[in-house]
PDB file of C-alpha atoms in Angstrom:
ATOM      1  CA  UNK A   9      34.959 -39.852 -46.807  1.00 45.00           C
ATOM      2  CA  UNK A  10      32.077 -41.736 -46.102  1.00 48.00           C
ATOM      3  CA  UNK A  11      29.664 -40.279 -43.342  1.00 42.00           C
ATOM      4  CA  UNK A  12      27.646 -42.800 -41.398  1.00 48.00           C
ATOM      5  CA  UNK A  13      24.152 -42.176 -40.708  1.00 55.00           C
ATOM      6  CA  UNK A  14      23.158 -40.772 -37.418  1.00 63.00           C
ATOM      7  CA  UNK A  15      21.496 -43.359 -35.112  1.00 72.00           C
ATOM      8  CA  UNK A  16      17.888 -43.102 -34.796  1.00 86.00           C
ATOM      9  CA  UNK A  17      16.626 -41.178 -31.546  1.00 93.00           C
ATOM     10  CA  UNK A  18      15.604 -43.396 -28.724  1.00 95.00           C
ATOM     11  CA  UNK A  19      11.988 -43.811 -28.123  1.00 93.00           C
ATOM     12  CA  UNK A  20      10.666 -40.746 -26.256  1.00 95.00           C
ATOM     13  CA  UNK A  21       9.258 -41.960 -23.057  1.00 96.00           C
ATOM     14  CA  UNK A  22      11.304 -44.817 -21.784  1.00 97.00           C
ATOM     15  CA  UNK A  23      14.574 -44.168 -23.810  1.00 96.00           C
ATOM     16  CA  UNK A  24      14.918 -47.592 -25.411  1.00 97.00           C
ATOM     17  CA  UNK A  25      16.391 -48.059 -28.796  1.00 96.00           C
ATOM     18  CA  UNK A  26      13.610 -47.963 -31.498  1.00 95.00           C
ATOM     19  CA  UNK A  27      14.369 -51.389 -33.014  1.00 94.00           C
ATOM     20  CA  UNK A  28      16.520 -54.302 -32.278  1.00 93.00           C
ATOM     21  CA  UNK A  29      15.517 -55.601 -28.788  1.00 97.00           C
ATOM     22  CA  UNK A  30      15.036 -59.393 -28.181  1.00 97.00           C
ATOM     23  CA  UNK A  31      11.654 -60.608 -28.249  1.00 98.00           C
ATOM     24  CA  UNK A  32      11.735 -61.824 -24.551  1.00 98.00           C
ATOM     25  CA  UNK A  33      11.421 -59.537 -21.658  1.00 98.00           C
ATOM     26  CA  UNK A  34      11.204 -59.420 -17.991  1.00 98.00           C
ATOM     27  CA  UNK A  35       9.555 -56.309 -16.732  1.00 98.00           C
ATOM     28  CA  UNK A  36       9.739 -55.240 -13.110  1.00 98.00           C
ATOM     29  CA  UNK A  37       8.857 -52.225 -11.047  1.00 97.00           C
ATOM     30  CA  UNK A  38      12.066 -50.965  -9.460  1.00 97.00           C
ATOM     31  CA  UNK A  39      14.945 -49.714 -11.594  1.00 98.00           C
ATOM     32  CA  UNK A  40      17.190 -51.364  -8.738  1.00 97.00           C
ATOM     33  CA  UNK A  41      15.359 -54.643  -9.288  1.00 97.00           C
ATOM     34  CA  UNK A  42      15.971 -54.555 -13.192  1.00 98.00           C
ATOM     35  CA  UNK A  43      19.676 -54.234 -12.279  1.00 98.00           C
ATOM     36  CA  UNK A  44      19.701 -56.952  -9.829  1.00 97.00           C
ATOM     37  CA  UNK A  45      17.905 -59.533 -12.515  1.00 98.00           C
ATOM     38  CA  UNK A  46      20.299 -58.470 -15.206  1.00 98.00           C
ATOM     39  CA  UNK A  47      23.083 -59.749 -12.685  1.00 98.00           C
ATOM     40  CA  UNK A  48      21.903 -63.209 -13.629  1.00 98.00           C
ATOM     41  CA  UNK A  49      22.465 -62.602 -17.252  1.00 98.00           C
ATOM     42  CA  UNK A  50      25.614 -63.353 -19.550  1.00 98.00           C
ATOM     43  CA  UNK A  51      26.903 -60.231 -21.276  1.00 97.00           C
ATOM     44  CA  UNK A  52      24.660 -57.907 -19.472  1.00 98.00           C
ATOM     45  CA  UNK A  53      24.587 -54.424 -20.620  1.00 98.00           C
ATOM     46  CA  UNK A  54      22.509 -51.399 -19.735  1.00 98.00           C
ATOM     47  CA  UNK A  55      21.100 -49.851 -22.806  1.00 97.00           C
ATOM     48  CA  UNK A  56      18.976 -47.029 -21.475  1.00 97.00           C
ATOM     49  CA  UNK A  57      17.988 -45.187 -17.986  1.00 98.00           C
ATOM     50  CA  UNK A  58      15.325 -42.607 -18.484  1.00 97.00           C
ATOM     51  CA  UNK A  59      12.853 -41.419 -15.570  1.00 96.00           C
ATOM     52  CA  UNK A  60      11.813 -44.663 -13.748  1.00 97.00           C
ATOM     53  CA  UNK A  61      12.562 -46.785 -17.119  1.00 98.00           C
ATOM     54  CA  UNK A  62      15.738 -48.694 -16.730  1.00 98.00           C
ATOM     55  CA  UNK A  63      16.627 -51.349 -19.622  1.00 98.00           C
ATOM     56  CA  UNK A  64      19.276 -53.952 -19.842  1.00 98.00           C
ATOM     57  CA  UNK A  65      20.017 -56.565 -22.407  1.00 98.00           C
ATOM     58  CA  UNK A  66      21.910 -59.768 -21.965  1.00 98.00           C
ATOM     59  CA  UNK A  67      21.319 -63.590 -22.295  1.00 98.00           C
ATOM     60  CA  UNK A  68      19.983 -66.293 -19.957  1.00 98.00           C
ATOM     61  CA  UNK A  69      21.360 -69.779 -21.001  1.00 97.00           C
ATOM     62  CA  UNK A  70      22.045 -68.591 -24.494  1.00 97.00           C
ATOM     63  CA  UNK A  71      18.401 -67.101 -24.915  1.00 98.00           C
ATOM     64  CA  UNK A  72      18.785 -63.068 -25.705  1.00 98.00           C
ATOM     65  CA  UNK A  73      16.550 -61.297 -23.190  1.00 98.00           C
ATOM     66  CA  UNK A  74      15.539 -57.790 -22.064  1.00 98.00           C
ATOM     67  CA  UNK A  75      15.136 -56.676 -18.437  1.00 98.00           C
ATOM     68  CA  UNK A  76      13.326 -53.374 -17.969  1.00 98.00           C
ATOM     69  CA  UNK A  77      11.768 -51.416 -15.119  1.00 98.00           C
ATOM     70  CA  UNK A  78       8.457 -49.549 -15.305  1.00 98.00           C
ATOM     71  CA  UNK A  79       7.986 -47.967 -11.982  1.00 97.00           C
ATOM     72  CA  UNK A  80       4.872 -47.802  -9.691  1.00 96.00           C
ATOM     73  CA  UNK A  81       1.372 -47.907 -11.405  1.00 97.00           C
ATOM     74  CA  UNK A  82      -0.168 -49.075 -14.380  1.00 97.00           C
ATOM     75  CA  UNK A  83      -0.412 -45.856 -16.530  1.00 97.00           C
ATOM     76  CA  UNK A  84       3.443 -45.454 -16.481  1.00 97.00           C
ATOM     77  CA  UNK A  85       3.865 -49.171 -16.716  1.00 98.00           C
ATOM     78  CA  UNK A  86       1.776 -49.225 -19.916  1.00 98.00           C
ATOM     79  CA  UNK A  87       4.088 -46.732 -21.565  1.00 98.00           C
ATOM     80  CA  UNK A  88       7.018 -49.165 -21.065  1.00 98.00           C
ATOM     81  CA  UNK A  89       5.127 -52.074 -22.505  1.00 98.00           C
ATOM     82  CA  UNK A  90       3.950 -50.085 -25.528  1.00 98.00           C
ATOM     83  CA  UNK A  91       7.421 -48.869 -26.406  1.00 98.00           C
ATOM     84  CA  UNK A  92       9.210 -52.322 -25.772  1.00 98.00           C
ATOM     85  CA  UNK A  93       6.671 -53.831 -28.095  1.00 98.00           C
ATOM     86  CA  UNK A  94       7.396 -51.140 -30.730  1.00 97.00           C
ATOM     87  CA  UNK A  95      11.098 -51.992 -30.190  1.00 97.00           C
ATOM     88  CA  UNK A  96      10.584 -55.710 -30.910  1.00 97.00           C
ATOM     89  CA  UNK A  97       9.395 -57.448 -27.770  1.00 98.00           C
ATOM     90  CA  UNK A  98       6.859 -59.869 -28.251  1.00 98.00           C
ATOM     91  CA  UNK A  99       6.885 -61.870 -24.951  1.00 98.00           C
ATOM     92  CA  UNK A 100       6.497 -60.340 -21.616  1.00 98.00           C
ATOM     93  CA  UNK A 101       6.721 -61.628 -17.918  1.00 98.00           C
ATOM     94  CA  UNK A 102       6.135 -59.436 -15.208  1.00 98.00           C
ATOM     95  CA  UNK A 103       8.326 -60.157 -12.284  1.00 98.00           C
ATOM     96  CA  UNK A 104       6.853 -57.944  -9.238  1.00 97.00           C
ATOM     97  CA  UNK A 105       5.714 -58.273  -5.564  1.00 97.00           C
ATOM     98  CA  UNK A 106       2.271 -58.426  -4.217  1.00 96.00           C
ATOM     99  CA  UNK A 107       0.271 -58.448  -1.056  1.00 94.00           C
ATOM    100  CA  UNK A 108      -1.404 -61.886  -0.365  1.00 95.00           C
ATOM    101  CA  UNK A 109      -5.262 -61.726  -0.137  1.00 95.00           C
ATOM    102  CA  UNK A 110      -6.053 -65.765  -0.221  1.00 94.00           C
ATOM    103  CA  UNK A 111      -5.301 -67.609   3.165  1.00 91.00           C
ATOM    104  CA  UNK A 112      -2.336 -69.927   3.146  1.00 93.00           C
ATOM    105  CA  UNK A 113       0.116 -67.909   0.960  1.00 95.00           C
ATOM    106  CA  UNK A 114       3.037 -66.856   2.890  1.00 94.00           C
ATOM    107  CA  UNK A 115       5.726 -64.353   2.427  1.00 95.00           C
ATOM    108  CA  UNK A 116       8.251 -65.299  -0.254  1.00 96.00           C
ATOM    109  CA  UNK A 117       5.850 -67.447  -2.198  1.00 97.00           C
ATOM    110  CA  UNK A 118       5.383 -66.911  -5.876  1.00 98.00           C
ATOM    111  CA  UNK A 119       1.710 -66.069  -7.392  1.00 98.00           C
ATOM    112  CA  UNK A 120       1.437 -67.007 -10.827  1.00 98.00           C
ATOM    113  CA  UNK A 121      -1.612 -64.904 -12.252  1.00 98.00           C
ATOM    114  CA  UNK A 122      -4.210 -66.593 -14.344  1.00 98.00           C
ATOM    115  CA  UNK A 123      -5.875 -63.214 -14.852  1.00 98.00           C
ATOM    116  CA  UNK A 124      -6.222 -59.950 -13.028  1.00 98.00           C
ATOM    117  CA  UNK A 125      -9.188 -57.560 -11.819  1.00 98.00           C
ATOM    118  CA  UNK A 126      -9.145 -54.512 -13.684  1.00 98.00           C
ATOM    119  CA  UNK A 127      -8.917 -51.784 -11.173  1.00 97.00           C
ATOM    120  CA  UNK A 128      -5.758 -50.303 -12.658  1.00 97.00           C
ATOM    121  CA  UNK A 129      -6.821 -46.745 -13.293  1.00 96.00           C
ATOM    122  CA  UNK A 130      -5.951 -46.885 -16.942  1.00 98.00           C
ATOM    123  CA  UNK A 131      -7.330 -49.852 -19.089  1.00 98.00           C
ATOM    124  CA  UNK A 132     -10.828 -48.548 -18.505  1.00 97.00           C
ATOM    125  CA  UNK A 133      -9.950 -45.467 -20.577  1.00 97.00           C
ATOM    126  CA  UNK A 134      -8.653 -47.770 -23.418  1.00 96.00           C
ATOM    127  CA  UNK A 135     -11.278 -50.703 -23.747  1.00 97.00           C
ATOM    128  CA  UNK A 136     -14.629 -51.340 -22.365  1.00 97.00           C
ATOM    129  CA  UNK A 137     -14.714 -52.799 -18.566  1.00 94.00           C
ATOM    130  CA  UNK A 138     -16.247 -56.239 -19.850  1.00 97.00           C
ATOM    131  CA  UNK A 139     -13.012 -56.870 -21.628  1.00 98.00           C
ATOM    132  CA  UNK A 140     -10.854 -59.497 -19.458  1.00 98.00           C
ATOM    133  CA  UNK A 141      -7.422 -59.101 -18.319  1.00 98.00           C
ATOM    134  CA  UNK A 142      -6.070 -62.625 -18.911  1.00 98.00           C
ATOM    135  CA  UNK A 143      -2.688 -64.077 -19.206  1.00 98.00           C
ATOM    136  CA  UNK A 144      -1.623 -66.091 -22.237  1.00 98.00           C
ATOM    137  CA  UNK A 145      -1.967 -69.623 -21.386  1.00 98.00           C
ATOM    138  CA  UNK A 146       1.400 -70.684 -22.539  1.00 98.00           C
ATOM    139  CA  UNK A 147       3.178 -68.198 -20.221  1.00 98.00           C
ATOM    140  CA  UNK A 148       1.117 -69.190 -17.358  1.00 98.00           C
ATOM    141  CA  UNK A 149       1.830 -72.818 -17.973  1.00 98.00           C
ATOM    142  CA  UNK A 150       5.571 -71.934 -18.581  1.00 98.00           C
ATOM    143  CA  UNK A 151       5.718 -70.055 -15.156  1.00 98.00           C
ATOM    144  CA  UNK A 152       4.067 -72.994 -13.403  1.00 98.00           C
ATOM    145  CA  UNK A 153       6.482 -75.490 -15.053  1.00 98.00           C
ATOM    146  CA  UNK A 154       9.442 -73.513 -13.957  1.00 98.00           C
ATOM    147  CA  UNK A 155       8.361 -73.095 -10.468  1.00 98.00           C
ATOM    148  CA  UNK A 156       7.863 -76.765 -10.206  1.00 98.00           C
ATOM    149  CA  UNK A 157      11.232 -77.719 -11.540  1.00 98.00           C
ATOM    150  CA  UNK A 158      12.871 -75.044  -9.185  1.00 98.00           C
ATOM    151  CA  UNK A 159      11.035 -76.420  -6.176  1.00 98.00           C
ATOM    152  CA  UNK A 160       9.688 -73.352  -5.211  1.00 98.00           C
ATOM    153  CA  UNK A 161       6.496 -72.551  -3.135  1.00 97.00           C
ATOM    154  CA  UNK A 162       3.851 -71.201  -5.684  1.00 98.00           C
ATOM    155  CA  UNK A 163       0.271 -70.755  -6.249  1.00 98.00           C
ATOM    156  CA  UNK A 164      -2.151 -69.926  -9.242  1.00 98.00           C
ATOM    157  CA  UNK A 165      -5.030 -67.702  -9.227  1.00 98.00           C
ATOM    158  CA  UNK A 166      -6.677 -64.391 -10.179  1.00 98.00           C
ATOM    159  CA  UNK A 167      -4.791 -61.181  -8.990  1.00 98.00           C
ATOM    160  CA  UNK A 168      -6.241 -57.870  -8.119  1.00 97.00           C
ATOM    161  CA  UNK A 169      -4.484 -54.847  -9.849  1.00 98.00           C
ATOM    162  CA  UNK A 170      -5.394 -51.895  -8.203  1.00 96.00           C
ATOM    163  CA  UNK A 171      -4.258 -48.078  -8.790  1.00 95.00           C
ATOM    164  CA  UNK A 172      -4.138 -46.756  -5.193  1.00 91.00           C
ATOM    165  CA  UNK A 173      -1.618 -48.069  -3.040  1.00 87.00           C
ATOM    166  CA  UNK A 174      -2.789 -46.849   0.442  1.00 83.00           C
ATOM    167  CA  UNK A 175      -6.426 -47.309   1.544  1.00 82.00           C
ATOM    168  CA  UNK A 176      -8.493 -43.967   1.481  1.00 87.00           C
ATOM    169  CA  UNK A 177     -12.167 -43.173   2.096  1.00 91.00           C
ATOM    170  CA  UNK A 178     -13.818 -45.383  -0.169  1.00 90.00           C
ATOM    171  CA  UNK A 179     -14.507 -48.872   1.315  1.00 88.00           C
ATOM    172  CA  UNK A 180     -12.376 -51.521  -0.285  1.00 88.00           C
ATOM    173  CA  UNK A 181     -14.104 -54.841  -1.920  1.00 91.00           C
ATOM    174  CA  UNK A 182     -11.158 -56.776  -0.040  1.00 89.00           C
ATOM    175  CA  UNK A 183     -13.687 -59.323   1.727  1.00 91.00           C
ATOM    176  CA  UNK A 184     -15.541 -60.039  -1.440  1.00 95.00           C
ATOM    177  CA  UNK A 185     -12.483 -60.628  -3.414  1.00 95.00           C
ATOM    178  CA  UNK A 186     -11.129 -62.839  -0.637  1.00 94.00           C
ATOM    179  CA  UNK A 187     -14.294 -64.790  -0.470  1.00 95.00           C
ATOM    180  CA  UNK A 188     -14.026 -65.300  -4.554  1.00 96.00           C
ATOM    181  CA  UNK A 189     -10.686 -66.846  -3.806  1.00 96.00           C
ATOM    182  CA  UNK A 190      -8.591 -63.845  -5.415  1.00 97.00           C
ATOM    183  CA  UNK A 191      -4.907 -64.717  -4.465  1.00 97.00           C
ATOM    184  CA  UNK A 192      -2.998 -61.399  -4.177  1.00 97.00           C
ATOM    185  CA  UNK A 193      -3.086 -57.611  -4.860  1.00 96.00           C
ATOM    186  CA  UNK A 194      -0.675 -55.660  -6.935  1.00 96.00           C
ATOM    187  CA  UNK A 195      -0.669 -52.541  -9.221  1.00 97.00           C
ATOM    188  CA  UNK A 196       0.438 -53.161 -12.727  1.00 98.00           C
ATOM    189  CA  UNK A 197      -0.339 -56.656 -14.318  1.00 98.00           C
ATOM    190  CA  UNK A 198      -3.867 -56.055 -15.726  1.00 98.00           C
ATOM    191  CA  UNK A 199      -2.434 -53.250 -17.906  1.00 98.00           C
ATOM    192  CA  UNK A 200       0.072 -55.742 -19.376  1.00 98.00           C
ATOM    193  CA  UNK A 201      -2.524 -58.391 -19.801  1.00 98.00           C
ATOM    194  CA  UNK A 202      -4.850 -56.078 -21.664  1.00 98.00           C
ATOM    195  CA  UNK A 203      -2.212 -54.551 -23.671  1.00 98.00           C
ATOM    196  CA  UNK A 204      -0.609 -58.038 -24.676  1.00 98.00           C
ATOM    197  CA  UNK A 205      -4.058 -59.585 -25.464  1.00 98.00           C
ATOM    198  CA  UNK A 206      -5.244 -56.717 -27.620  1.00 98.00           C
ATOM    199  CA  UNK A 207      -1.822 -56.634 -29.601  1.00 98.00           C
ATOM    200  CA  UNK A 208      -1.575 -60.484 -30.192  1.00 98.00           C
ATOM    201  CA  UNK A 209       1.578 -60.651 -27.662  1.00 98.00           C
ATOM    202  CA  UNK A 210       2.438 -63.117 -25.094  1.00 98.00           C
ATOM    203  CA  UNK A 211       2.117 -62.040 -21.241  1.00 98.00           C
ATOM    204  CA  UNK A 212       2.597 -63.854 -17.933  1.00 98.00           C
ATOM    205  CA  UNK A 213       2.996 -62.527 -14.362  1.00 98.00           C
ATOM    206  CA  UNK A 214       4.964 -63.790 -11.523  1.00 98.00           C
ATOM    207  CA  UNK A 215       4.450 -62.218  -8.089  1.00 98.00           C
ATOM    208  CA  UNK A 216       6.463 -62.623  -5.034  1.00 98.00           C
ATOM    209  CA  UNK A 217       4.460 -62.085  -1.912  1.00 97.00           C
ATOM    210  CA  UNK A 218       5.896 -59.423   0.443  1.00 93.00           C
ATOM    211  CA  UNK A 219       2.950 -59.264   3.124  1.00 88.00           C
ATOM    212  CA  UNK A 220      -0.614 -58.267   3.785  1.00 68.00           C
ATOM    213  CA  UNK A 221      -3.789 -59.978   3.955  1.00 66.00           C
ATOM    214  CA  UNK A 222      -7.574 -59.149   3.441  1.00 56.00           C
ATOM    215  CA  UNK A 223      -7.667 -57.642   6.858  1.00 60.00           C
ATOM    216  CA  UNK A 224      -4.591 -55.420   6.436  1.00 61.00           C
ATOM    217  CA  UNK A 225      -5.846 -54.101   3.159  1.00 60.00           C
ATOM    218  CA  UNK A 226      -8.725 -52.174   5.162  1.00 54.00           C
ATOM    219  CA  UNK A 227      -6.625 -51.230   8.114  1.00 60.00           C
ATOM    220  CA  UNK A 228      -4.505 -48.094   7.605  1.00 52.00           C
ATOM    221  CA  UNK A 229      -2.563 -48.896  10.933  1.00 52.00           C
ATOM    222  CA  UNK A 230      -1.639 -52.399   9.703  1.00 53.00           C
ATOM    223  CA  UNK A 231      -0.571 -51.303   6.306  1.00 55.00           C
ATOM    224  CA  UNK A 232       1.495 -48.651   7.908  1.00 59.00           C
ATOM    225  CA  UNK A 233       3.685 -51.686   9.130  1.00 68.00           C
ATOM    226  CA  UNK A 234       4.343 -52.945   5.675  1.00 75.00           C
ATOM    227  CA  UNK A 235       7.993 -53.754   5.155  1.00 82.00           C
ATOM    228  CA  UNK A 236       9.121 -55.379   2.033  1.00 82.00           C
ATOM    229  CA  UNK A 237      12.736 -55.051   2.694  1.00 84.00           C
ATOM    230  CA  UNK A 238      13.029 -58.279   4.382  1.00 89.00           C
ATOM    231  CA  UNK A 239      15.313 -61.460   3.509  1.00 92.00           C
ATOM    232  CA  UNK A 240      12.388 -63.785   2.853  1.00 91.00           C
ATOM    233  CA  UNK A 241      11.107 -61.375   0.270  1.00 93.00           C
ATOM    234  CA  UNK A 242      14.664 -60.761  -1.349  1.00 95.00           C
ATOM    235  CA  UNK A 243      15.286 -64.518  -1.371  1.00 95.00           C
ATOM    236  CA  UNK A 244      11.839 -64.785  -3.018  1.00 96.00           C
ATOM    237  CA  UNK A 245      12.593 -62.089  -5.545  1.00 97.00           C
ATOM    238  CA  UNK A 246      15.724 -63.795  -6.447  1.00 97.00           C
ATOM    239  CA  UNK A 247      14.116 -67.362  -6.887  1.00 98.00           C
ATOM    240  CA  UNK A 248      11.294 -65.575  -8.872  1.00 98.00           C
ATOM    241  CA  UNK A 249      13.970 -64.107 -11.147  1.00 98.00           C
ATOM    242  CA  UNK A 250      15.457 -67.349 -12.240  1.00 98.00           C
ATOM    243  CA  UNK A 251      11.907 -68.817 -12.492  1.00 98.00           C
ATOM    244  CA  UNK A 252      10.749 -66.041 -14.844  1.00 98.00           C
ATOM    245  CA  UNK A 253      14.047 -66.340 -16.950  1.00 98.00           C
ATOM    246  CA  UNK A 254      13.592 -70.084 -17.115  1.00 98.00           C
ATOM    247  CA  UNK A 255       9.888 -69.572 -18.112  1.00 98.00           C
ATOM    248  CA  UNK A 256      11.076 -67.195 -21.066  1.00 98.00           C
ATOM    249  CA  UNK A 257      13.361 -69.931 -22.237  1.00 98.00           C
ATOM    250  CA  UNK A 258      10.501 -72.449 -22.138  1.00 98.00           C
ATOM    251  CA  UNK A 259       8.323 -70.040 -24.259  1.00 98.00           C
ATOM    252  CA  UNK A 260      11.143 -69.571 -26.709  1.00 97.00           C
ATOM    253  CA  UNK A 261      11.231 -73.308 -27.276  1.00 94.00           C
ATOM    254  CA  UNK A 262       7.615 -73.434 -27.756  1.00 85.00           C
ATOM    255  CA  UNK A 263       7.377 -70.549 -30.240  1.00 70.00           C
ATOM    256  CA  UNK A 264       6.028 -72.682 -33.231  1.00 60.00           C
ATOM    257  CA  UNK A 265       3.181 -74.071 -30.941  1.00 48.00           C
ATOM    258  CA  UNK A 266       2.095 -70.496 -30.035  1.00 49.00           C
ATOM    259  CA  UNK A 267       1.852 -69.193 -33.464  1.00 43.00           C
ATOM    260  CA  UNK A 268      -1.796 -70.177 -34.045  1.00 41.00           C
ATOM    261  CA  UNK A 269      -2.782 -68.588 -30.670  1.00 45.00           C
ATOM    262  CA  UNK A 270      -1.603 -65.005 -31.248  1.00 45.00           C
ATOM    263  CA  UNK A 271      -2.973 -62.435 -33.656  1.00 43.00           C
TER     264      UNK A 271
END
């Protein structure tokens, strides 16, 4: 009798398989959002669910993809990015939500992040603060192209990745960032950008605006009225999911052109 070898144990933090994942991934915060994005895929299959990390595989218009959740905050999200890369992912796009800072950005609009302010609470422990958090140009352009093709309201710019969700006793530089043209605030993207750039991987970020502006960021009573559970946001996330998946297909079609730009 032939005894087949035992399957290797999954990776320890996220529970994803150690090898064999497709190279193209959409990463989101909420496990329920991962499931919602997976509904767009053909042959979607849940491959792991451990803590906040829920992972699906499937295909989008014949492109094999991964959809995985990383929870809230950059330190935990970084663990997902590391283990997905170990399992075979080379191209990441974060689909998240964000609060608008720059005027003229409406709820449900998409912000495509060229770069991120590194106020994330984790990358400063990994590499000096002077190192930039920047999206891979090919990914940023693919997202922009996909958003235009979808006729979706979208904006390009720098986003502010901040570790603390609620304002505290330390004054925030929100007015300075608004004056500098920073588009939106969120909690994980700079960790992805630093991780990808230092590993020679491809990364982009598409963020659906779910409220806020620079005045609300420094007003605890205003932020207490924050409500991301509105139809305008849900519609924006669904639209953003399709745009993100389309951007991955554009990246997949352009792989030979990217080869010289990665390490």
